[in-house]
Every structure is written in C-alpha cells, then in structure tokens.
C-alpha cells in the first residue's frame, strides 16, 4: 500500500549516501574506526562514560540481561505495554519477565507503586521503557531500586536524545539500551547501543559483543602478530562500518529532528484537544520528550472506524502495543491479566498517528479533521 502519510518516514539524504559510499570505498567494512567514532559521539551526546554499539536494540537488551546475570528462575520487573523484544530478550536467556501495570492511561509508563509491590526474592532488575520517548518517573524508580538493591535497565528504543530534568534518558539506570531500527528517531537500518557509566559492565559488554574475544579484528589488523584469548562465551552482536557511518550522520540530525517532532506533536495536541472522545496521554509531559510516537486514545468501540476513515485517505496508523502478556508465547503469564487493567484499557483504546520530522503541517490538520468527523458521526 502506498500511503500518502505513512506512520513514520526516514530523514535521510545525500549526506548519508555519500558518507556510506566513502566507507564502502575505504576497504574496511566490519566494526572499526566508524563504529568507534559513533560510540564516542553517542556517549558525548548523552553525557555518559561508555557507549557500546551493537547489531540491534534487542541485542543491547539481551547483553544487558546477560551482564546482570539474570538466569533461570530469576525475574526482571517490566511493563507489559512495550515491544515484545523487551521481554523476549530475557526469556531466551531463561529469565522471567514479571509484568506490571502502567501508571495511568494518561501516563502509560511503568507504575512505580506496582514495581515495588511486585518485588520478590527472585527479582534481579527493574526494566523500564520510555513509551513514545516520554520519560518514566525516574526519581521514584531509582529510589525503589536503591532501597531493594536492584539494577535498572532503561529500554530507550523510543528515547534517543530525550531529557528529564536536564539529563538524557538512558543515563539514569545501570544500563541504557537504544535501537537504531528503521522506524526509530535515529536509524542505521538495523543497529543499537548499550550505554553505562560502569567500567566493569562496559568492559564485559565489549567482550560479550564479540565472542568474548580479548581483541577485535580491527585491533589485530593494526598490529603484527597479535593474538587473542576468549575469556567468556559471547555473541556476535557487532555493528558494521556502513551502519555506523549512517548513524554518525543521523546523530547530527537527532536534536533538530526531535525538536521538530515536539513541534508537530504540539500541533496535533492543540487541534485534538477540543475533539470530544479523544484523550491525549502525556499532556503533562516532561520538558524534552523524543516524541517518537503520537499516541491518542479513542473509544475502543470506534477505533476500527477511525482507522478505516484515515486509511481511506491514505493515512497509516498503528497500535502501540498489544500487551506482551496477551501473546500466545506468553500464555503462562496470562494470570497477570487481572493486575494489568490500565494496560489493557490503554491497549484497547490507543491509536498511533503518523509522526516524523518531514510530516507536513497540513497533514496534521487533515488527520485531526478526519478524526473529529468520524467521532462526531458515531452511531
Ligand atoms: C524497537 C524496539 C526494540 C527492539 O529494537 P530492535 O533494534 O528492533 O531490535 C526494543 N524495545 C522497544 C520498546 C522498541 O520499540
């Protein structure tokens, strides 16, 4: 389907194409100087000591769970309202996600009260997800983590460059995990980043990213006769030079792109504020969200009609997310259903509207008008 206004779109031009072509001509394609430069630049942007580039956001999460040694019968508390990778990356290592509810349907990020209530002797970590690029309640979450001596993993897939109280998201917890998937605010096609202030975690993450080897191919390339040891069995979660090159140019666009996303979100909000039956989450948002998504709530009984009316005009929408506990693979967690009422209500009513830096303002006016008409004409 050729959408007039897709849900998301790339901001990418000749600068990326030329830079990637240069890297292709350089003769070094696997993890090397471009990846190192991207890591240094990403760490500088966040104001954090270590940034470790990986193959994708799911790899960053899996590495985080591995680094924290969350094993068989051990649990990590997390929202069910997230992309399934947040939970999958733990399950494949043998750990168990313990799903808790969102704070409210107006603030669909993990509820600190529910976190504290879910802590057991098996809990090893608190995993949070900055939904749509809007910050979770970090002050309360960090206080709980300190009180119970738990690690905090921030799933920042939606939140590169977002801030809370002047500090970048991803720098509050023990480990921050970013995704550079095609539809994210900063893209390399496939790619990701793990960030931490902790030297030991960073050193081990670098090892595990590349088979547990003490020396990379790039380091060996620069040194005659260099050999290596394998300290611990790891993965191949490396990023390559073409993607790192793309990421470096995308990084330059991130701050202005995020600002544009905030501007467009504000336009949506002002136009939709007066539409009856539309509820806008995150009206009292922290000062600098990344505005990855534009979520609205409509009555669940009319959502399909709104989706159809927009699709008829070539406007794509989506739902973020079907809760993880509702998937077949998570049927053992269905018992949690009764404790996830706000998550279930949010998921039944949520609709994600198109949002990307080059979305024309007229599109927003049209989308708001279509939603208004459709809801006004409901039987
Ligand atoms: C995109 C996403 C991921 C996974 O990232 P990939 O790079 O696609 O592996 C994880 N968590 C959330 C919330 C995401 O949106």
PDB file of C-alpha atoms in Angstrom, residues 6-308:
ATOM      1  CA  UNK A   6       2.857   6.758   6.456  1.00  0.00           C
ATOM      2  CA  UNK A   7       3.197   6.198  10.185  1.00  0.00           C
ATOM      3  CA  UNK A   8       6.879   7.069  10.062  1.00  0.00           C
ATOM      4  CA  UNK A   9       9.393   8.066   7.438  1.00  0.00           C
ATOM      5  CA  UNK A  10      13.142   8.461   7.158  1.00  0.00           C
ATOM      6  CA  UNK A  11      15.012  11.754   7.344  1.00  0.00           C
ATOM      7  CA  UNK A  12      17.953  10.830   5.168  1.00  0.00           C
ATOM      8  CA  UNK A  13      19.574  12.453   2.152  1.00  0.00           C
ATOM      9  CA  UNK A  14      22.741  12.667   0.040  1.00  0.00           C
ATOM     10  CA  UNK A  15      24.873  13.262   3.140  1.00  0.00           C
ATOM     11  CA  UNK A  16      24.214   9.712   4.367  1.00  0.00           C
ATOM     12  CA  UNK A  17      24.572   8.222   0.883  1.00  0.00           C
ATOM     13  CA  UNK A  18      27.920   9.940   0.264  1.00  0.00           C
ATOM     14  CA  UNK A  19      29.293   9.014   3.681  1.00  0.00           C
ATOM     15  CA  UNK A  20      28.322   5.343   3.371  1.00  0.00           C
ATOM     16  CA  UNK A  21      29.824   5.249  -0.156  1.00  0.00           C
ATOM     17  CA  UNK A  22      33.110   6.590   1.284  1.00  0.00           C
ATOM     18  CA  UNK A  23      33.088   3.844   3.907  1.00  0.00           C
ATOM     19  CA  UNK A  24      32.460   1.201   1.239  1.00  0.00           C
ATOM     20  CA  UNK A  25      35.479   2.548  -0.672  1.00  0.00           C
ATOM     21  CA  UNK A  26      37.638   2.587   2.474  1.00  0.00           C
ATOM     22  CA  UNK A  27      38.106  -1.176   2.310  1.00  0.00           C
ATOM     23  CA  UNK A  28      37.162  -1.848   5.965  1.00  0.00           C
ATOM     24  CA  UNK A  29      33.562  -2.912   6.496  1.00  0.00           C
ATOM     25  CA  UNK A  30      33.324  -4.683   9.859  1.00  0.00           C
ATOM     26  CA  UNK A  31      33.470  -2.984  13.262  1.00  0.00           C
ATOM     27  CA  UNK A  32      36.302  -0.430  13.164  1.00  0.00           C
ATOM     28  CA  UNK A  33      37.004   3.311  13.227  1.00  0.00           C
ATOM     29  CA  UNK A  34      33.496   4.440  12.186  1.00  0.00           C
ATOM     30  CA  UNK A  35      31.942   2.334  14.939  1.00  0.00           C
ATOM     31  CA  UNK A  36      34.422   3.700  17.491  1.00  0.00           C
ATOM     32  CA  UNK A  37      33.620   7.255  16.392  1.00  0.00           C
ATOM     33  CA  UNK A  38      29.856   6.637  16.620  1.00  0.00           C
ATOM     34  CA  UNK A  39      30.300   5.245  20.131  1.00  0.00           C
ATOM     35  CA  UNK A  40      32.331   8.280  21.237  1.00  0.00           C
ATOM     36  CA  UNK A  41      29.835  10.711  19.703  1.00  0.00           C
ATOM     37  CA  UNK A  42      26.811   8.932  21.165  1.00  0.00           C
ATOM     38  CA  UNK A  43      28.422   8.824  24.616  1.00  0.00           C
ATOM     39  CA  UNK A  44      29.202  12.553  24.364  1.00  0.00           C
ATOM     40  CA  UNK A  45      25.625  13.370  23.353  1.00  0.00           C
ATOM     41  CA  UNK A  46      24.266  11.501  26.354  1.00  0.00           C
ATOM     42  CA  UNK A  47      26.954  12.678  28.759  1.00  0.00           C
ATOM     43  CA  UNK A  48      27.814   9.096  29.749  1.00  0.00           C
ATOM     44  CA  UNK A  49      31.139   7.300  30.020  1.00  0.00           C
ATOM     45  CA  UNK A  50      30.577   4.227  27.842  1.00  0.00           C
ATOM     46  CA  UNK A  51      28.576   3.578  24.678  1.00  0.00           C
ATOM     47  CA  UNK A  52      28.901   0.145  23.043  1.00  0.00           C
ATOM     48  CA  UNK A  53      27.452  -0.248  19.548  1.00  0.00           C
ATOM     49  CA  UNK A  54      25.581  -3.473  18.827  1.00  0.00           C
ATOM     50  CA  UNK A  55      23.690  -5.138  15.987  1.00  0.00           C
ATOM     51  CA  UNK A  56      20.215  -4.052  17.121  1.00  0.00           C
ATOM     52  CA  UNK A  57      18.195  -2.923  20.130  1.00  0.00           C
ATOM     53  CA  UNK A  58      17.216  -6.469  21.061  1.00  0.00           C
ATOM     54  CA  UNK A  59      20.912  -7.418  21.206  1.00  0.00           C
ATOM     55  CA  UNK A  60      21.503  -4.459  23.550  1.00  0.00           C
ATOM     56  CA  UNK A  61      18.740  -5.737  25.839  1.00  0.00           C
ATOM     57  CA  UNK A  62      19.985  -9.320  25.737  1.00  0.00           C
ATOM     58  CA  UNK A  63      23.501  -8.143  26.511  1.00  0.00           C
ATOM     59  CA  UNK A  64      22.134  -6.102  29.429  1.00  0.00           C
ATOM     60  CA  UNK A  65      20.312  -9.116  30.901  1.00  0.00           C
ATOM     61  CA  UNK A  66      23.412 -11.284  30.372  1.00  0.00           C
ATOM     62  CA  UNK A  67      25.663  -8.671  32.041  1.00  0.00           C
ATOM     63  CA  UNK A  68      23.383  -8.598  35.073  1.00  0.00           C
ATOM     64  CA  UNK A  69      23.405 -12.426  35.173  1.00  0.00           C
ATOM     65  CA  UNK A  70      19.638 -12.767  35.230  1.00  0.00           C
ATOM     66  CA  UNK A  71      19.234 -16.527  34.946  1.00  0.00           C
ATOM     67  CA  UNK A  72      16.821 -19.410  35.355  1.00  0.00           C
ATOM     68  CA  UNK A  73      14.052 -18.665  37.881  1.00  0.00           C
ATOM     69  CA  UNK A  74      15.210 -15.078  38.305  1.00  0.00           C
ATOM     70  CA  UNK A  75      12.937 -12.205  37.443  1.00  0.00           C
ATOM     71  CA  UNK A  76      13.004  -8.738  35.993  1.00  0.00           C
ATOM     72  CA  UNK A  77      10.048  -6.435  36.549  1.00  0.00           C
ATOM     73  CA  UNK A  78       8.901  -4.708  33.365  1.00  0.00           C
ATOM     74  CA  UNK A  79       5.840  -3.181  31.702  1.00  0.00           C
ATOM     75  CA  UNK A  80       3.613  -5.402  29.553  1.00  0.00           C
ATOM     76  CA  UNK A  81       2.985  -2.289  27.452  1.00  0.00           C
ATOM     77  CA  UNK A  82       6.185  -2.483  25.422  1.00  0.00           C
ATOM     78  CA  UNK A  83       7.537  -4.021  22.251  1.00  0.00           C
ATOM     79  CA  UNK A  84       7.864  -7.774  22.764  1.00  0.00           C
ATOM     80  CA  UNK A  85      11.678  -7.634  22.439  1.00  0.00           C
ATOM     81  CA  UNK A  86      11.953  -6.136  25.956  1.00  0.00           C
ATOM     82  CA  UNK A  87      10.618  -9.435  27.331  1.00  0.00           C
ATOM     83  CA  UNK A  88      11.869 -11.861  24.643  1.00  0.00           C
ATOM     84  CA  UNK A  89      15.498 -10.893  25.213  1.00  0.00           C
ATOM     85  CA  UNK A  90      15.157 -12.031  28.841  1.00  0.00           C
ATOM     86  CA  UNK A  91      13.109 -15.166  28.157  1.00  0.00           C
ATOM     87  CA  UNK A  92      15.665 -16.544  25.681  1.00  0.00           C
ATOM     88  CA  UNK A  93      18.269 -16.378  28.473  1.00  0.00           C
ATOM     89  CA  UNK A  94      15.981 -18.314  30.828  1.00  0.00           C
ATOM     90  CA  UNK A  95      14.892 -15.334  32.942  1.00  0.00           C
ATOM     91  CA  UNK A  96      11.289 -14.497  33.686  1.00  0.00           C
ATOM     92  CA  UNK A  97       9.603 -11.185  32.993  1.00  0.00           C
ATOM     93  CA  UNK A  98       7.256 -10.039  35.684  1.00  0.00           C
ATOM     94  CA  UNK A  99       4.766  -7.703  34.053  1.00  0.00           C
ATOM     95  CA  UNK A 100       3.376  -4.733  35.956  1.00  0.00           C
ATOM     96  CA  UNK A 101       0.842  -2.060  35.080  1.00  0.00           C
ATOM     97  CA  UNK A 102       1.280   1.460  33.704  1.00  0.00           C
ATOM     98  CA  UNK A 103       0.845   4.494  35.977  1.00  0.00           C
ATOM     99  CA  UNK A 104      -2.408   5.529  34.256  1.00  0.00           C
ATOM    100  CA  UNK A 105      -3.913   5.674  30.783  1.00  0.00           C
ATOM    101  CA  UNK A 106      -2.778   9.312  30.685  1.00  0.00           C
ATOM    102  CA  UNK A 107       0.749   8.344  31.712  1.00  0.00           C
ATOM    103  CA  UNK A 108       1.324   4.952  30.054  1.00  0.00           C
ATOM    104  CA  UNK A 109       4.771   4.299  31.521  1.00  0.00           C
ATOM    105  CA  UNK A 110       5.537   1.782  34.262  1.00  0.00           C
ATOM    106  CA  UNK A 111       3.858   2.451  37.628  1.00  0.00           C
ATOM    107  CA  UNK A 112       6.423   2.836  40.464  1.00  0.00           C
ATOM    108  CA  UNK A 113       3.850   1.672  43.042  1.00  0.00           C
ATOM    109  CA  UNK A 114       3.259  -1.521  41.027  1.00  0.00           C
ATOM    110  CA  UNK A 115       7.024  -2.055  40.748  1.00  0.00           C
ATOM    111  CA  UNK A 116       7.504  -2.006  44.498  1.00  0.00           C
ATOM    112  CA  UNK A 117       4.536  -4.333  45.043  1.00  0.00           C
ATOM    113  CA  UNK A 118       5.947  -6.870  42.542  1.00  0.00           C
ATOM    114  CA  UNK A 119       9.416  -7.206  44.107  1.00  0.00           C
ATOM    115  CA  UNK A 120      10.178 -10.716  45.400  1.00  0.00           C
ATOM    116  CA  UNK A 121      13.308 -12.612  46.465  1.00  0.00           C
ATOM    117  CA  UNK A 122      13.759 -13.618  42.796  1.00  0.00           C
ATOM    118  CA  UNK A 123      13.764 -10.041  41.460  1.00  0.00           C
ATOM    119  CA  UNK A 124      17.098  -9.011  39.934  1.00  0.00           C
ATOM    120  CA  UNK A 125      16.274  -5.895  37.940  1.00  0.00           C
ATOM    121  CA  UNK A 126      13.688  -3.280  37.078  1.00  0.00           C
ATOM    122  CA  UNK A 127      13.256  -2.761  33.340  1.00  0.00           C
ATOM    123  CA  UNK A 128      11.517   0.403  32.242  1.00  0.00           C
ATOM    124  CA  UNK A 129      10.521   1.645  28.795  1.00  0.00           C
ATOM    125  CA  UNK A 130      10.199   5.339  27.967  1.00  0.00           C
ATOM    126  CA  UNK A 131       6.996   4.929  25.954  1.00  0.00           C
ATOM    127  CA  UNK A 132       6.840   7.142  22.879  1.00  0.00           C
ATOM    128  CA  UNK A 133      10.009   8.918  24.020  1.00  0.00           C
ATOM    129  CA  UNK A 134       8.347  10.264  27.195  1.00  0.00           C
ATOM    130  CA  UNK A 135      10.290   9.728  30.414  1.00  0.00           C
ATOM    131  CA  UNK A 136       9.218   7.276  33.088  1.00  0.00           C
ATOM    132  CA  UNK A 137       9.089   8.514  36.701  1.00  0.00           C
ATOM    133  CA  UNK A 138      12.815   8.092  37.184  1.00  0.00           C
ATOM    134  CA  UNK A 139      13.147   9.695  40.609  1.00  0.00           C
ATOM    135  CA  UNK A 140      10.719   7.221  42.199  1.00  0.00           C
ATOM    136  CA  UNK A 141      12.053   4.269  40.200  1.00  0.00           C
ATOM    137  CA  UNK A 142      15.691   4.934  41.135  1.00  0.00           C
ATOM    138  CA  UNK A 143      14.686   5.338  44.802  1.00  0.00           C
ATOM    139  CA  UNK A 144      12.972   1.910  44.750  1.00  0.00           C
ATOM    140  CA  UNK A 145      15.976   0.325  43.015  1.00  0.00           C
ATOM    141  CA  UNK A 146      18.314   1.719  45.697  1.00  0.00           C
ATOM    142  CA  UNK A 147      16.063   0.599  48.521  1.00  0.00           C
ATOM    143  CA  UNK A 148      15.989  -3.023  47.264  1.00  0.00           C
ATOM    144  CA  UNK A 149      19.467  -3.016  45.691  1.00  0.00           C
ATOM    145  CA  UNK A 150      18.177  -3.752  42.181  1.00  0.00           C
ATOM    146  CA  UNK A 151      19.662  -2.855  38.809  1.00  0.00           C
ATOM    147  CA  UNK A 152      17.670  -0.637  36.458  1.00  0.00           C
ATOM    148  CA  UNK A 153      17.650  -1.205  32.695  1.00  0.00           C
ATOM    149  CA  UNK A 154      16.227   1.614  30.600  1.00  0.00           C
ATOM    150  CA  UNK A 155      14.740   0.483  27.288  1.00  0.00           C
ATOM    151  CA  UNK A 156      15.383   3.729  25.407  1.00  0.00           C
ATOM    152  CA  UNK A 157      14.367   2.474  21.966  1.00  0.00           C
ATOM    153  CA  UNK A 158      11.892   5.388  21.709  1.00  0.00           C
ATOM    154  CA  UNK A 159      14.006   7.941  23.518  1.00  0.00           C
ATOM    155  CA  UNK A 160      17.384   8.840  21.977  1.00  0.00           C
ATOM    156  CA  UNK A 161      18.154  12.443  22.913  1.00  0.00           C
ATOM    157  CA  UNK A 162      15.143  12.783  25.239  1.00  0.00           C
ATOM    158  CA  UNK A 163      15.686  14.541  28.553  1.00  0.00           C
ATOM    159  CA  UNK A 164      14.306  14.626  32.039  1.00  0.00           C
ATOM    160  CA  UNK A 165      15.365  17.439  34.369  1.00  0.00           C
ATOM    161  CA  UNK A 166      18.205  18.373  32.039  1.00  0.00           C
ATOM    162  CA  UNK A 167      19.591  14.854  31.938  1.00  0.00           C
ATOM    163  CA  UNK A 168      19.433  12.464  28.974  1.00  0.00           C
ATOM    164  CA  UNK A 169      17.324   9.328  29.257  1.00  0.00           C
ATOM    165  CA  UNK A 170      19.497   6.240  29.312  1.00  0.00           C
ATOM    166  CA  UNK A 171      21.826   7.783  31.926  1.00  0.00           C
ATOM    167  CA  UNK A 172      19.555   7.255  34.950  1.00  0.00           C
ATOM    168  CA  UNK A 173      19.721   3.463  35.225  1.00  0.00           C
ATOM    169  CA  UNK A 174      22.506   0.893  35.443  1.00  0.00           C
ATOM    170  CA  UNK A 175      22.331   0.248  31.688  1.00  0.00           C
ATOM    171  CA  UNK A 176      20.524   2.039  28.855  1.00  0.00           C
ATOM    172  CA  UNK A 177      19.547   0.218  25.633  1.00  0.00           C
ATOM    173  CA  UNK A 178      18.875   2.011  22.346  1.00  0.00           C
ATOM    174  CA  UNK A 179      17.583   0.774  18.991  1.00  0.00           C
ATOM    175  CA  UNK A 180      18.517   2.219  15.603  1.00  0.00           C
ATOM    176  CA  UNK A 181      15.857   0.238  13.729  1.00  0.00           C
ATOM    177  CA  UNK A 182      14.455   1.807  10.599  1.00  0.00           C
ATOM    178  CA  UNK A 183      11.425   3.438  12.245  1.00  0.00           C
ATOM    179  CA  UNK A 184      13.285   4.909  15.259  1.00  0.00           C
ATOM    180  CA  UNK A 185      14.294   8.566  15.740  1.00  0.00           C
ATOM    181  CA  UNK A 186      17.895   7.750  14.766  1.00  0.00           C
ATOM    182  CA  UNK A 187      18.300   4.916  12.287  1.00  0.00           C
ATOM    183  CA  UNK A 188      21.051   2.758  10.866  1.00  0.00           C
ATOM    184  CA  UNK A 189      18.578   0.285   9.309  1.00  0.00           C
ATOM    185  CA  UNK A 190      19.415  -2.256  11.983  1.00  0.00           C
ATOM    186  CA  UNK A 191      21.562  -1.231  14.928  1.00  0.00           C
ATOM    187  CA  UNK A 192      21.634  -0.448  18.617  1.00  0.00           C
ATOM    188  CA  UNK A 193      23.666   0.906  21.516  1.00  0.00           C
ATOM    189  CA  UNK A 194      24.237  -0.102  25.111  1.00  0.00           C
ATOM    190  CA  UNK A 195      25.288   2.692  27.471  1.00  0.00           C
ATOM    191  CA  UNK A 196      26.569   2.612  31.030  1.00  0.00           C
ATOM    192  CA  UNK A 197      28.627   4.617  33.476  1.00  0.00           C
ATOM    193  CA  UNK A 198      30.036   1.383  34.972  1.00  0.00           C
ATOM    194  CA  UNK A 199      33.582   0.470  33.776  1.00  0.00           C
ATOM    195  CA  UNK A 200      33.307  -3.253  34.560  1.00  0.00           C
ATOM    196  CA  UNK A 201      29.943  -3.685  32.850  1.00  0.00           C
ATOM    197  CA  UNK A 202      31.274  -1.804  29.806  1.00  0.00           C
ATOM    198  CA  UNK A 203      34.416  -3.938  29.561  1.00  0.00           C
ATOM    199  CA  UNK A 204      32.386  -7.143  29.819  1.00  0.00           C
ATOM    200  CA  UNK A 205      29.827  -5.841  27.307  1.00  0.00           C
ATOM    201  CA  UNK A 206      32.632  -5.216  24.780  1.00  0.00           C
ATOM    202  CA  UNK A 207      33.885  -8.771  25.271  1.00  0.00           C
ATOM    203  CA  UNK A 208      30.467 -10.417  25.031  1.00  0.00           C
ATOM    204  CA  UNK A 209      29.582  -8.374  21.945  1.00  0.00           C
ATOM    205  CA  UNK A 210      32.364 -10.118  20.038  1.00  0.00           C
ATOM    206  CA  UNK A 211      32.541 -13.796  21.116  1.00  0.00           C
ATOM    207  CA  UNK A 212      34.284 -12.998  24.423  1.00  0.00           C
ATOM    208  CA  UNK A 213      37.489 -12.276  22.495  1.00  0.00           C
ATOM    209  CA  UNK A 214      40.110 -10.034  24.087  1.00  0.00           C
ATOM    210  CA  UNK A 215      40.993  -8.338  20.795  1.00  0.00           C
ATOM    211  CA  UNK A 216      38.909  -7.210  17.844  1.00  0.00           C
ATOM    212  CA  UNK A 217      39.755  -7.857  14.198  1.00  0.00           C
ATOM    213  CA  UNK A 218      40.313  -4.126  13.765  1.00  0.00           C
ATOM    214  CA  UNK A 219      42.833  -4.059  16.643  1.00  0.00           C
ATOM    215  CA  UNK A 220      44.586  -7.141  15.229  1.00  0.00           C
ATOM    216  CA  UNK A 221      44.617  -5.576  11.763  1.00  0.00           C
ATOM    217  CA  UNK A 222      46.703  -2.727  13.150  1.00  0.00           C
ATOM    218  CA  UNK A 223      49.217  -4.870  14.996  1.00  0.00           C
ATOM    219  CA  UNK A 224      51.510  -7.535  13.585  1.00  0.00           C
ATOM    220  CA  UNK A 225      51.243 -10.990  15.119  1.00  0.00           C
ATOM    221  CA  UNK A 226      48.653 -10.015  17.710  1.00  0.00           C
ATOM    222  CA  UNK A 227      46.721 -12.942  19.125  1.00  0.00           C
ATOM    223  CA  UNK A 228      43.718 -13.164  21.418  1.00  0.00           C
ATOM    224  CA  UNK A 229      42.119 -15.141  24.206  1.00  0.00           C
ATOM    225  CA  UNK A 230      38.434 -15.928  24.824  1.00  0.00           C
ATOM    226  CA  UNK A 231      37.526 -15.057  28.400  1.00  0.00           C
ATOM    227  CA  UNK A 232      33.827 -15.907  28.377  1.00  0.00           C
ATOM    228  CA  UNK A 233      31.475 -17.333  25.753  1.00  0.00           C
ATOM    229  CA  UNK A 234      29.790 -14.455  23.994  1.00  0.00           C
ATOM    230  CA  UNK A 235      27.852 -13.426  20.920  1.00  0.00           C
ATOM    231  CA  UNK A 236      28.396 -11.756  17.606  1.00  0.00           C
ATOM    232  CA  UNK A 237      26.405  -8.585  18.299  1.00  0.00           C
ATOM    233  CA  UNK A 238      28.723  -6.253  16.364  1.00  0.00           C
ATOM    234  CA  UNK A 239      27.639  -3.257  14.299  1.00  0.00           C
ATOM    235  CA  UNK A 240      29.320  -2.792  10.911  1.00  0.00           C
ATOM    236  CA  UNK A 241      31.032   0.272   9.459  1.00  0.00           C
ATOM    237  CA  UNK A 242      28.330   1.134   6.904  1.00  0.00           C
ATOM    238  CA  UNK A 243      25.712   1.307   9.618  1.00  0.00           C
ATOM    239  CA  UNK A 244      28.000   3.197  11.994  1.00  0.00           C
ATOM    240  CA  UNK A 245      28.678   5.751   9.249  1.00  0.00           C
ATOM    241  CA  UNK A 246      24.954   6.170   8.649  1.00  0.00           C
ATOM    242  CA  UNK A 247      24.432   6.507  12.403  1.00  0.00           C
ATOM    243  CA  UNK A 248      27.019   9.283  12.717  1.00  0.00           C
ATOM    244  CA  UNK A 249      25.198  11.475  10.180  1.00  0.00           C
ATOM    245  CA  UNK A 250      21.834  10.584  11.724  1.00  0.00           C
ATOM    246  CA  UNK A 251      23.215  11.596  15.117  1.00  0.00           C
ATOM    247  CA  UNK A 252      23.853  15.110  13.777  1.00  0.00           C
ATOM    248  CA  UNK A 253      20.183  15.347  12.820  1.00  0.00           C
ATOM    249  CA  UNK A 254      18.802  13.906  16.060  1.00  0.00           C
ATOM    250  CA  UNK A 255      18.439  17.034  18.191  1.00  0.00           C
ATOM    251  CA  UNK A 256      16.780  19.130  15.472  1.00  0.00           C
ATOM    252  CA  UNK A 257      14.640  16.172  14.370  1.00  0.00           C
ATOM    253  CA  UNK A 258      13.447  15.639  17.940  1.00  0.00           C
ATOM    254  CA  UNK A 259      12.616  19.350  18.216  1.00  0.00           C
ATOM    255  CA  UNK A 260      10.587  19.099  15.008  1.00  0.00           C
ATOM    256  CA  UNK A 261       8.766  16.051  16.393  1.00  0.00           C
ATOM    257  CA  UNK A 262       7.890  18.059  19.531  1.00  0.00           C
ATOM    258  CA  UNK A 263       6.596  20.931  17.419  1.00  0.00           C
ATOM    259  CA  UNK A 264       4.421  18.618  15.315  1.00  0.00           C
ATOM    260  CA  UNK A 265       3.178  16.784  18.426  1.00  0.00           C
ATOM    261  CA  UNK A 266       2.156  20.125  19.933  1.00  0.00           C
ATOM    262  CA  UNK A 267       0.172  20.907  16.776  1.00  0.00           C
ATOM    263  CA  UNK A 268      -1.625  17.566  16.992  1.00  0.00           C
ATOM    264  CA  UNK A 269      -2.346  18.215  20.651  1.00  0.00           C
ATOM    265  CA  UNK A 270      -3.773  21.681  20.128  1.00  0.00           C
ATOM    266  CA  UNK A 271      -6.016  20.520  17.262  1.00  0.00           C
ATOM    267  CA  UNK A 272      -7.210  17.365  19.016  1.00  0.00           C
ATOM    268  CA  UNK A 273      -7.703  18.962  22.452  1.00  0.00           C
ATOM    269  CA  UNK A 274     -11.195  20.134  21.523  1.00  0.00           C
ATOM    270  CA  UNK A 275     -12.321  16.899  19.831  1.00  0.00           C
ATOM    271  CA  UNK A 276     -14.739  15.139  22.153  1.00  0.00           C
ATOM    272  CA  UNK A 277     -13.973  11.470  22.794  1.00  0.00           C
ATOM    273  CA  UNK A 278     -10.269  11.967  22.096  1.00  0.00           C
ATOM    274  CA  UNK A 279      -7.973  11.721  25.111  1.00  0.00           C
ATOM    275  CA  UNK A 280      -4.335  12.754  24.866  1.00  0.00           C
ATOM    276  CA  UNK A 281      -1.774  10.912  27.005  1.00  0.00           C
ATOM    277  CA  UNK A 282       1.281  12.804  28.268  1.00  0.00           C
ATOM    278  CA  UNK A 283      -0.432  16.218  28.351  1.00  0.00           C
ATOM    279  CA  UNK A 284       1.723  16.977  31.405  1.00  0.00           C
ATOM    280  CA  UNK A 285       4.877  15.661  29.760  1.00  0.00           C
ATOM    281  CA  UNK A 286       8.460  16.192  30.904  1.00  0.00           C
ATOM    282  CA  UNK A 287      10.153  19.133  29.185  1.00  0.00           C
ATOM    283  CA  UNK A 288      12.086  17.347  26.403  1.00  0.00           C
ATOM    284  CA  UNK A 289      10.480  14.116  25.187  1.00  0.00           C
ATOM    285  CA  UNK A 290      11.817  12.494  22.000  1.00  0.00           C
ATOM    286  CA  UNK A 291       8.230  12.301  20.627  1.00  0.00           C
ATOM    287  CA  UNK A 292       8.877   9.005  18.866  1.00  0.00           C
ATOM    288  CA  UNK A 293       5.142   8.257  18.739  1.00  0.00           C
ATOM    289  CA  UNK A 294       1.955  10.324  18.644  1.00  0.00           C
ATOM    290  CA  UNK A 295      -0.459   8.217  20.728  1.00  0.00           C
ATOM    291  CA  UNK A 296      -4.090   9.184  21.244  1.00  0.00           C
ATOM    292  CA  UNK A 297      -6.970   7.375  22.943  1.00  0.00           C
ATOM    293  CA  UNK A 298     -10.365   6.938  21.296  1.00  0.00           C
ATOM    294  CA  UNK A 299     -13.344   4.874  22.481  1.00  0.00           C
ATOM    295  CA  UNK A 300     -12.445   1.220  21.844  1.00  0.00           C
ATOM    296  CA  UNK A 301     -15.766   0.614  20.044  1.00  0.00           C
ATOM    297  CA  UNK A 302     -14.984   3.281  17.414  1.00  0.00           C
ATOM    298  CA  UNK A 303     -11.253   2.733  16.960  1.00  0.00           C
ATOM    299  CA  UNK A 304     -11.669   0.488  13.914  1.00  0.00           C
ATOM    300  CA  UNK A 305     -13.850   3.143  12.250  1.00  0.00           C
ATOM    301  CA  UNK A 306     -11.233   5.838  12.839  1.00  0.00           C
ATOM    302  CA  UNK A 307      -8.517   3.561  11.453  1.00  0.00           C
ATOM    303  CA  UNK A 308     -10.649   2.858   8.353  1.00  0.00           C
TER     304      UNK A 308
END
